[in-house]
CSV table of C-alpha atoms and ligand atoms in Angstrom, one decimal:
chain,number,residue,atom,x,y,z
A,54,MET,CA,54.3,175.4,143.5
A,55,THR,CA,56.2,175.8,146.7
A,56,SER,CA,59.5,174.0,147.1
A,57,PRO,CA,60.1,172.1,150.3
A,58,PHE,CA,63.1,174.4,150.6
A,59,ALA,CA,61.1,177.6,150.2
A,60,LEU,CA,62.2,180.3,152.7
A,61,PRO,CA,59.7,180.7,155.5
A,62,PRO,CA,58.2,184.2,155.5
A,63,SER,CA,59.9,186.9,157.6
A,64,THR,CA,58.1,187.6,160.8
A,65,MET,CA,59.5,191.1,161.2
A,66,ASN,CA,56.9,193.4,159.6
A,67,ALA,CA,54.0,191.8,161.6
A,68,ALA,CA,55.9,192.1,164.8
A,69,LEU,CA,56.9,195.8,164.1
A,70,ASP,CA,53.4,196.6,163.1
A,71,GLU,CA,52.2,195.4,166.5
A,72,SER,CA,54.8,197.6,168.2
A,73,LEU,CA,53.9,200.6,166.1
A,74,ARG,CA,50.2,200.2,167.1
A,75,ALA,CA,51.2,200.2,170.8
A,76,LEU,CA,53.3,203.3,170.4
A,77,ASP,CA,50.4,205.1,168.6
A,78,ALA,CA,47.9,204.2,171.2
A,79,ALA,CA,50.2,205.6,173.9
A,80,GLY,CA,50.7,208.8,171.9
A,81,LEU,CA,54.4,207.9,171.4
A,82,LYS,CA,54.5,207.2,167.7
A,83,ARG,CA,56.8,209.7,165.9
A,84,ALA,CA,56.8,210.8,162.3
A,85,LEU,CA,58.9,213.0,160.1
A,86,ARG,CA,57.7,216.1,158.4
A,87,GLN,CA,59.3,218.2,155.8
A,88,VAL,CA,60.7,221.6,156.8
A,89,HIS,CA,62.5,224.0,154.5
A,90,SER,CA,63.2,227.6,153.4
A,91,ARG,CA,64.1,228.9,156.8
A,92,ARG,CA,63.7,232.7,157.0
A,93,ALA,CA,63.4,235.3,159.8
A,94,GLY,CA,62.1,232.8,162.4
A,95,THR,CA,59.7,231.1,160.0
A,96,VAL,CA,59.9,227.9,157.9
A,97,LEU,CA,57.9,226.2,155.2
A,98,LEU,CA,56.1,223.2,156.6
A,99,GLY,CA,55.2,221.4,153.4
A,100,HIS,CA,53.7,224.4,151.4
A,101,GLU,CA,52.6,226.5,154.4
A,102,ARG,CA,54.8,229.1,156.0
A,103,VAL,CA,54.7,228.8,159.8
A,104,ALA,CA,56.4,230.6,162.7
A,105,ASP,CA,59.2,228.3,163.9
A,106,PHE,CA,59.5,228.0,167.7
A,107,ALA,CA,60.7,224.4,167.5
A,108,SER,CA,64.3,224.8,166.3
A,109,ASN,CA,67.5,225.5,168.2
A,110,ASP,CA,68.6,228.3,165.9
A,111,TYR,CA,69.0,230.6,168.9
A,112,LEU,CA,71.2,233.2,167.2
A,113,GLY,CA,69.5,233.0,163.8
A,114,LEU,CA,72.6,231.7,162.1
A,115,ALA,CA,71.3,228.5,160.5
A,116,ALA,CA,70.1,230.3,157.4
A,117,GLU,CA,72.6,233.2,157.5
A,118,PRO,CA,74.0,233.9,154.0
A,119,ARG,CA,77.5,234.8,155.2
A,120,VAL,CA,77.8,231.4,156.9
A,121,ALA,CA,76.6,229.7,153.7
A,122,ARG,CA,79.1,231.6,151.6
A,123,ALA,CA,81.9,230.7,153.9
A,124,ALA,CA,81.0,227.0,153.5
A,125,GLN,CA,80.6,227.4,149.7
A,126,ALA,CA,84.1,228.8,149.3
A,127,VAL,CA,85.7,225.8,151.0
A,128,LEU,CA,83.3,223.4,149.4
A,129,GLN,CA,84.4,224.6,145.9
A,130,ALA,CA,88.1,224.4,146.8
A,131,GLU,CA,88.2,221.3,149.0
A,132,GLY,CA,85.3,219.2,147.9
A,133,THR,CA,82.5,217.6,149.8
A,134,GLY,CA,84.0,215.0,152.1
A,135,ALA,CA,86.8,214.5,154.5
A,136,ALA,CA,87.2,211.0,152.8
A,137,ALA,CA,88.4,209.2,155.9
A,138,ALA,CA,88.5,209.2,159.7
A,139,ARG,CA,90.6,212.1,161.0
A,140,LEU,CA,93.2,209.7,162.3
A,141,ILE,CA,93.6,208.1,158.9
A,142,SER,CA,93.7,210.9,156.3
A,143,GLY,CA,90.6,213.0,157.0
A,144,ASN,CA,92.2,215.7,159.3
A,145,HIS,CA,92.0,218.9,157.3
A,146,PRO,CA,93.9,222.0,158.6
A,147,ILE,CA,90.6,223.8,159.0
A,148,HIS,CA,89.5,221.2,161.5
A,149,GLU,CA,92.4,222.2,163.7
A,150,THR,CA,91.8,226.0,163.1
A,151,LEU,CA,88.3,225.5,164.4
A,152,GLU,CA,89.5,223.5,167.3
A,153,HIS,CA,91.9,226.3,168.4
A,154,THR,CA,89.2,228.9,167.9
A,155,LEU,CA,86.7,226.9,170.1
A,156,ALA,CA,89.4,226.4,172.7
A,157,ARG,CA,90.0,230.2,172.9
A,158,LEU,CA,86.2,230.8,173.1
A,159,LYS,CA,85.7,228.2,175.8
A,160,GLY,CA,88.7,229.2,177.9
A,161,CYS,CA,90.2,225.6,177.7
A,162,ASP,CA,93.5,224.4,176.5
A,163,PHE,CA,92.3,222.1,173.7
A,164,THR,CA,89.1,221.0,172.0
A,165,LEU,CA,88.4,218.0,169.8
A,166,LEU,CA,85.7,218.0,167.0
A,167,PHE,CA,83.2,215.2,166.6
A,168,PRO,CA,80.6,214.8,163.8
A,169,SER,CA,77.8,215.4,166.4
A,170,GLY,CA,77.1,216.1,170.1
A,171,TYR,CA,75.5,212.7,170.3
A,172,MET,CA,78.7,211.1,169.2
A,173,VAL,CA,80.8,213.1,171.7
A,174,ASN,CA,78.7,211.8,174.6
A,175,VAL,CA,78.6,208.2,173.5
A,176,GLY,CA,82.4,208.3,173.0
A,177,ALA,CA,83.9,210.5,175.7
A,178,ILE,CA,81.9,209.2,178.7
A,179,PRO,CA,82.8,205.5,178.2
A,180,ALA,CA,86.4,206.5,177.6
A,181,LEU,CA,86.5,208.4,180.9
A,182,ALA,CA,84.6,206.0,183.2
A,183,GLN,CA,85.2,202.3,183.2
A,184,ARG,CA,84.8,199.2,185.4
A,185,GLY,CA,85.4,200.2,189.1
A,186,ASP,CA,84.5,203.8,188.4
A,187,VAL,CA,81.3,205.7,189.1
A,188,ILE,CA,79.3,208.2,187.1
A,189,TYR,CA,76.8,210.6,188.8
A,190,SER,CA,74.2,211.6,186.2
A,191,ASP,CA,71.5,214.3,186.6
A,192,ALA,CA,68.0,212.8,186.4
A,193,LEU,CA,67.1,215.2,183.5
A,194,ASN,CA,70.2,214.6,181.4
A,195,HIS,CA,69.9,214.3,177.6
A,196,ALA,CA,69.5,210.9,175.9
A,197,SER,CA,73.0,211.1,174.5
A,198,LEU,CA,74.4,211.5,178.0
A,199,ILE,CA,72.2,208.6,179.2
A,200,ASP,CA,73.5,206.5,176.3
A,201,GLY,CA,77.1,207.4,177.0
A,202,CYS,CA,76.6,206.3,180.6
A,203,ARG,CA,75.0,203.0,179.5
A,204,LEU,CA,77.9,202.3,177.2
A,205,ALA,CA,80.4,203.0,180.0
A,206,HIS,CA,81.3,199.9,182.0
A,207,ALA,CA,81.0,201.9,185.2
A,208,THR,CA,78.4,202.1,188.0
A,209,VAL,CA,75.9,204.8,187.1
A,210,ARG,CA,74.1,206.7,189.9
A,211,VAL,CA,71.3,209.1,189.0
A,212,PHE,CA,70.9,212.1,191.3
A,213,PRO,CA,67.7,214.2,191.5
A,214,HIS,CA,67.6,217.0,189.0
A,215,ASN,CA,69.9,219.9,190.0
A,216,ASP,CA,70.0,218.7,193.6
A,217,LEU,CA,73.6,219.3,194.4
A,218,ASP,CA,73.1,218.6,198.1
A,219,ALA,CA,71.8,215.1,197.3
A,220,LEU,CA,74.8,214.7,195.0
A,221,ASP,CA,77.2,215.8,197.8
A,222,ARG,CA,75.6,213.3,200.2
A,223,MET,CA,75.9,210.5,197.7
A,224,LEU,CA,79.5,211.3,197.1
A,225,THR,CA,80.2,211.4,200.8
A,226,ALA,CA,78.6,208.0,201.3
A,227,GLU,CA,80.0,206.2,198.3
A,228,ARG,CA,83.0,207.9,196.7
A,229,ALA,CA,85.6,205.7,198.5
A,230,GLN,CA,84.2,202.5,197.0
A,231,TYR,CA,85.2,203.6,193.5
A,232,ARG,CA,88.4,204.5,191.6
A,233,ARG,CA,87.3,207.4,189.5
A,234,ALA,CA,84.1,209.5,189.8
A,235,LEU,CA,82.6,211.5,186.9
A,236,ILE,CA,79.7,214.0,187.4
A,237,VAL,CA,77.7,214.5,184.2
A,238,VAL,CA,75.3,217.4,183.9
A,239,GLU,CA,74.0,219.9,181.3
A,240,GLY,CA,74.8,223.6,181.4
A,241,VAL,CA,71.4,224.6,180.2
A,242,PHE,CA,69.0,221.7,180.5
A,243,SER,CA,67.5,221.1,177.1
A,244,MET,CA,63.9,220.3,178.2
A,245,ASP,CA,63.4,222.8,181.1
A,246,GLY,CA,65.7,225.6,180.1
A,247,ASP,CA,67.1,225.8,183.6
A,248,LEU,CA,70.8,226.0,184.5
A,249,CYS,CA,73.1,223.7,186.5
A,250,PRO,CA,74.7,225.9,189.2
A,251,LEU,CA,78.2,225.2,188.1
A,252,ASP,CA,79.7,227.6,190.6
A,253,ARG,CA,78.4,225.3,193.3
A,254,LEU,CA,79.1,222.1,191.4
A,255,VAL,CA,82.8,222.6,190.9
A,256,PRO,CA,83.8,222.9,194.6
A,257,ILE,CA,81.7,219.9,195.5
A,258,ALA,CA,83.4,217.8,192.8
A,259,ARG,CA,86.9,218.9,193.7
A,260,ARG,CA,86.3,218.1,197.4
A,261,HIS,CA,85.3,214.6,196.5
A,262,ARG,CA,88.0,214.1,193.9
A,263,ALA,CA,85.3,213.8,191.2
A,264,TRP,CA,85.6,215.0,187.7
A,265,THR,CA,83.1,217.4,186.1
A,266,TYR,CA,81.5,216.8,182.7
A,267,VAL,CA,79.3,219.6,181.4
A,268,ASP,CA,77.3,219.3,178.2
A,269,ASP,CA,76.7,222.9,177.2
A,270,ALA,CA,74.8,222.1,174.0
A,271,HIS,CA,72.2,224.9,174.7
A,272,GLY,CA,74.5,227.4,176.5
A,273,THR,CA,77.2,227.6,173.8
A,274,GLY,CA,76.9,230.8,171.9
A,275,VAL,CA,74.1,232.2,174.0
A,276,LEU,CA,75.1,232.5,177.7
A,277,GLY,CA,77.9,234.5,179.2
A,278,SER,CA,79.1,237.9,178.4
A,279,THR,CA,81.0,236.7,175.3
A,280,GLY,CA,78.6,233.9,174.4
A,281,ALA,CA,81.1,231.3,175.6
A,282,GLY,CA,78.3,229.5,177.5
A,283,THR,CA,77.2,228.4,180.9
A,284,LEU,CA,80.8,228.2,182.3
A,285,GLU,CA,81.4,231.8,181.5
A,286,HIS,CA,77.9,232.7,183.0
A,287,PHE,CA,79.0,231.1,186.3
A,288,GLY,CA,82.6,232.3,186.2
A,289,VAL,CA,84.0,228.7,186.1
A,290,SER,CA,85.7,228.8,182.7
A,291,GLY,CA,88.8,226.6,182.8
A,292,GLN,CA,87.6,224.9,186.1
A,293,VAL,CA,85.3,222.2,184.5
A,294,ASP,CA,87.3,219.1,183.5
A,295,VAL,CA,85.3,218.3,180.4
A,296,VAL,CA,83.0,220.7,178.5
A,297,VAL,CA,81.0,219.6,175.5
A,298,GLY,CA,79.2,221.8,173.0
A,299,THR,CA,77.3,221.3,169.8
A,300,LEU,CA,77.7,223.4,166.7
A,301,GLY,CA,74.2,222.5,165.5
A,302,LYS,CA,72.2,224.7,167.8
A,303,ALA,CA,73.2,228.4,168.4
A,304,LEU,CA,75.9,228.3,165.8
A,305,GLY,CA,73.6,227.0,163.1
A,306,THR,CA,75.9,224.4,161.5
A,307,VAL,CA,76.7,220.8,162.5
A,308,GLY,CA,79.2,218.9,164.6
A,309,ALA,CA,80.3,219.2,168.2
A,310,TYR,CA,83.4,219.5,170.3
A,311,VAL,CA,84.7,218.3,173.6
A,312,GLY,CA,87.1,220.7,175.4
A,313,GLY,CA,89.5,220.5,178.3
A,314,SER,CA,93.2,220.0,179.0
A,315,ARG,CA,95.8,218.8,176.6
A,316,GLU,CA,95.8,215.4,178.4
A,317,LEU,CA,92.1,215.0,178.0
A,318,VAL,CA,92.1,215.7,174.3
A,319,GLU,CA,95.1,213.5,173.6
A,320,TYR,CA,93.5,210.7,175.6
A,321,LEU,CA,90.2,211.0,173.7
A,322,VAL,CA,92.0,211.0,170.4
A,323,SER,CA,93.3,207.5,171.3
A,324,THR,CA,90.3,206.1,173.1
A,325,ALA,CA,86.9,207.7,172.1
A,326,ARG,CA,85.5,205.1,169.7
A,327,SER,CA,83.0,207.5,168.1
A,328,PHE,CA,85.9,209.8,167.2
A,329,ILE,CA,88.2,207.1,166.0
A,330,PHE,CA,85.9,205.0,163.9
A,331,THR,CA,84.0,207.7,162.0
A,332,THR,CA,84.6,209.9,158.9
A,333,GLY,CA,85.8,213.4,159.6
A,334,SER,CA,83.2,216.1,159.1
A,335,PRO,CA,83.3,218.1,155.8
A,336,PRO,CA,85.9,220.8,155.9
A,337,SER,CA,83.3,223.2,154.5
A,338,MET,CA,81.3,222.8,157.7
A,339,ALA,CA,84.3,223.8,159.7
A,340,ALA,CA,84.5,226.9,157.5
A,341,ALA,CA,80.8,227.7,158.1
A,342,THR,CA,81.3,227.3,161.9
A,343,LEU,CA,84.3,229.6,161.9
A,344,GLU,CA,82.1,232.2,160.2
A,345,ALA,CA,79.2,231.6,162.6
A,346,LEU,CA,81.6,232.1,165.5
A,347,ARG,CA,82.9,235.3,164.0
A,348,ILE,CA,79.4,236.7,163.5
A,349,ALA,CA,78.3,235.6,167.0
A,350,ASP,CA,81.3,237.5,168.4
A,351,VAL,CA,80.9,240.8,166.4
A,352,GLU,CA,77.1,240.9,166.7
A,353,PRO,CA,76.4,240.6,170.4
A,354,TRP,CA,72.9,242.0,169.7
A,355,ARG,CA,71.9,238.4,168.7
A,356,ARG,CA,72.5,237.1,172.3
A,357,GLU,CA,70.6,240.1,173.7
A,358,ALA,CA,67.7,239.7,171.3
A,359,VAL,CA,67.2,236.0,172.1
A,360,ARG,CA,67.2,236.7,175.9
A,361,ASP,CA,64.9,239.7,175.3
A,362,ARG,CA,62.4,237.6,173.4
A,363,ALA,CA,62.5,234.9,176.1
A,364,ARG,CA,61.8,237.4,178.9
A,365,ARG,CA,58.9,238.8,176.9
A,366,LEU,CA,57.3,235.4,176.1
A,367,ARG,CA,57.7,234.2,179.7
A,368,ARG,CA,56.1,237.4,181.1
A,369,ARG,CA,53.2,237.2,178.8
A,370,LEU,CA,52.6,233.5,179.5
A,371,ALA,CA,52.9,234.2,183.3
A,372,ALA,CA,50.5,237.1,183.0
A,373,GLY,CA,48.0,234.8,181.4
A,374,GLY,CA,48.3,232.4,184.3
A,375,LEU,CA,50.8,229.8,183.1
A,376,ALA,CA,53.5,228.7,185.5
A,377,ILE,CA,56.7,228.5,183.6
A,378,ASP,CA,59.8,226.9,185.0
A,379,GLY,CA,63.4,228.1,184.6
A,380,PRO,CA,65.2,231.5,184.8
A,381,GLU,CA,63.3,234.4,183.2
A,382,ASP,CA,65.6,235.0,180.3
A,383,SER,CA,66.3,231.3,179.4
A,384,HIS,CA,65.8,230.8,175.7
A,385,ILE,CA,64.1,227.5,176.2
A,386,VAL,CA,60.5,227.9,177.5
A,387,PRO,CA,58.7,224.7,178.8
A,388,VAL,CA,54.9,224.8,179.0
A,389,LEU,CA,54.0,221.8,181.1
A,390,ILE,CA,50.9,219.9,179.9
A,391,GLY,CA,51.2,216.5,181.6
A,392,GLU,CA,50.1,213.5,179.5
A,393,ALA,CA,51.5,212.8,176.1
A,394,VAL,CA,48.2,212.7,174.1
A,395,PRO,CA,46.9,216.2,175.1
A,396,THR,CA,50.4,217.6,174.6
A,397,MET,CA,50.4,216.4,171.0
A,398,VAL,CA,46.8,217.7,170.5
A,399,ALA,CA,48.0,221.1,171.7
A,400,THR,CA,51.0,221.1,169.3
A,401,ARG,CA,48.8,220.1,166.4
A,402,GLU,CA,46.3,222.9,167.3
A,403,LEU,CA,49.2,225.5,167.4
A,404,ARG,CA,50.5,224.2,164.1
A,405,ARG,CA,47.0,224.7,162.6
A,406,ARG,CA,47.2,228.3,163.8
A,407,GLY,CA,50.6,228.7,162.1
A,408,PHE,CA,53.0,228.1,165.0
A,409,LEU,CA,55.5,225.2,165.1
A,410,VAL,CA,56.5,224.3,168.7
A,411,GLY,CA,58.1,221.2,170.1
A,412,GLY,CA,55.9,218.6,171.7
A,413,VAL,CA,58.0,216.7,174.1
A,414,ARG,CA,56.9,213.4,175.6
A,415,PRO,CA,58.5,210.2,177.0
A,416,PRO,CA,61.1,208.9,176.7
A,417,THR,CA,62.6,212.3,176.1
A,418,VAL,CA,61.0,213.5,179.4
A,419,PRO,CA,59.7,211.5,182.4
A,420,PRO,CA,56.1,210.2,182.1
A,421,GLY,CA,53.5,212.8,183.3
A,422,THR,CA,55.7,215.7,182.4
A,423,SER,CA,55.0,216.0,178.6
A,424,ARG,CA,55.2,219.6,177.6
A,425,LEU,CA,55.4,222.2,174.8
A,426,ARG,CA,58.9,223.2,174.3
A,427,ILE,CA,59.2,226.7,172.8
A,428,SER,CA,62.6,227.9,171.8
A,429,LEU,CA,63.4,231.4,170.8
A,430,SER,CA,65.6,232.9,168.2
A,431,ALA,CA,67.3,236.3,167.9
A,432,VAL,CA,65.6,236.6,164.5
A,433,HIS,CA,62.0,236.1,165.7
A,434,PRO,CA,60.1,239.3,165.0
A,435,ILE,CA,58.7,240.7,168.3
A,436,GLU,CA,55.1,240.6,166.9
A,437,LEU,CA,55.5,236.9,166.2
A,438,VAL,CA,56.5,236.3,169.8
A,439,ASP,CA,53.4,238.2,171.1
A,440,ALA,CA,51.2,236.3,168.7
A,441,LEU,CA,52.7,233.0,169.9
A,442,ALA,CA,52.0,233.9,173.5
A,443,ALA,CA,48.4,234.7,172.8
A,444,ASN,CA,47.8,231.5,170.9
A,445,VAL,CA,49.6,229.3,173.5
A,446,LEU,CA,47.4,230.8,176.2
A,447,GLU,CA,44.2,230.0,174.2
A,448,VAL,CA,45.3,226.5,173.3
A,449,VAL,CA,46.5,225.5,176.7
A,450,ARG,CA,43.3,226.9,178.4
A,451,ALA,CA,41.2,224.8,176.0
A,452,SER,CA,43.2,221.6,176.6
B,666,LIG,C1,71.2,218.4,171.1
B,666,LIG,C2,71.9,217.9,172.2
B,666,LIG,C3,73.0,217.0,172.0
B,666,LIG,C4,73.2,216.4,170.7
B,666,LIG,O1,74.0,217.3,169.9
B,666,LIG,P1,74.0,217.0,168.3
B,666,LIG,O2,75.1,217.8,167.8
B,666,LIG,O3,72.7,217.5,167.8
B,666,LIG,O4,74.2,215.5,168.1
B,666,LIG,C5,73.7,216.6,173.1
B,666,LIG,N1,73.5,217.0,174.3
B,666,LIG,C6,72.5,217.8,174.6
B,666,LIG,C7,72.2,218.3,176.0
B,666,LIG,C8,71.7,218.3,173.5
B,666,LIG,O5,70.6,219.1,173.8
């Protein structure tokens, strides 16, 4: 018997089911899969070992035993959690050791750790650009940068990807209308693997009294003669106002940092909401990252190996008739397919053949530019890279 006061049924599930069907029909429904037991450029996907060309483990440090042992020692001694936000009681000395080490590597005065790169961008950008200010954002910026811009109460202007002449013209026309101007780019663009020419960007920014914000998620640890990243590659270390990097890619751990002047870091400690209102990252992860940085420093072969594999793959794909964007030794190799559905069909076929590659579709990339995203690692055996090239060529030709 239903009471006159019975709750009406929730309408949520039916509504979400309709949305899920629409996503599926457009080839945009996403689903998780289980990946484990990472070894030598391969992973177990369920029960099957596959070649892993989808991860961002560029230096092969994510499953490095020395990194795990460094974490283990601090984990045993200090426990699992920071137990509070860093401003309350969660600031362990090893967090600051890591911040100083990262500052030395990046050639900046100070850095500040965040639990993730996503959180840096949604915290630092709104702290730096407010009402009356303007943000110039590259058209291919990562979702976390786009979200950071959306959260900022500033005017956001998107400039065509890597078109610094267009940016210069926009600044000339508009700069005077705004108080502060922030230019937001990536060092190595995560979807195309191409670089922002920072040596050209910095003088343009300075001329227009604009600040530079470079997210070097994919350059950190890989580019530059010491692995310091894209700033080192272009000889502009110390000249970019804000540099961001993640620890979850080349360094194989988790977390991220923002680096710059003492003033910048002091300001963000007091204003970046995603820093203030979140639990400090586990001290053991800082220990792991310090060990990963040490290994990256004393084993430069890792940086050479990943570039070498990238060159080899790009040459083979090009020889097979595929046009591949980006510099020839970039460790991110995009294979453009076009529409979302055939892109996902191609990734499934490659997976059936034992190769895990990224399938990237909107909203991660603009409609019509869905692609395979292949990322290389220093620990990929050369034969595996050659086998991947052959299989990609067959699968793309058939698609
Ligand atoms: C991966 C990535 C991030 C996010 O970093 P996480 O530490 O994984 O949150 C931010 N920006 C760019 C450009 C990225 O590629």
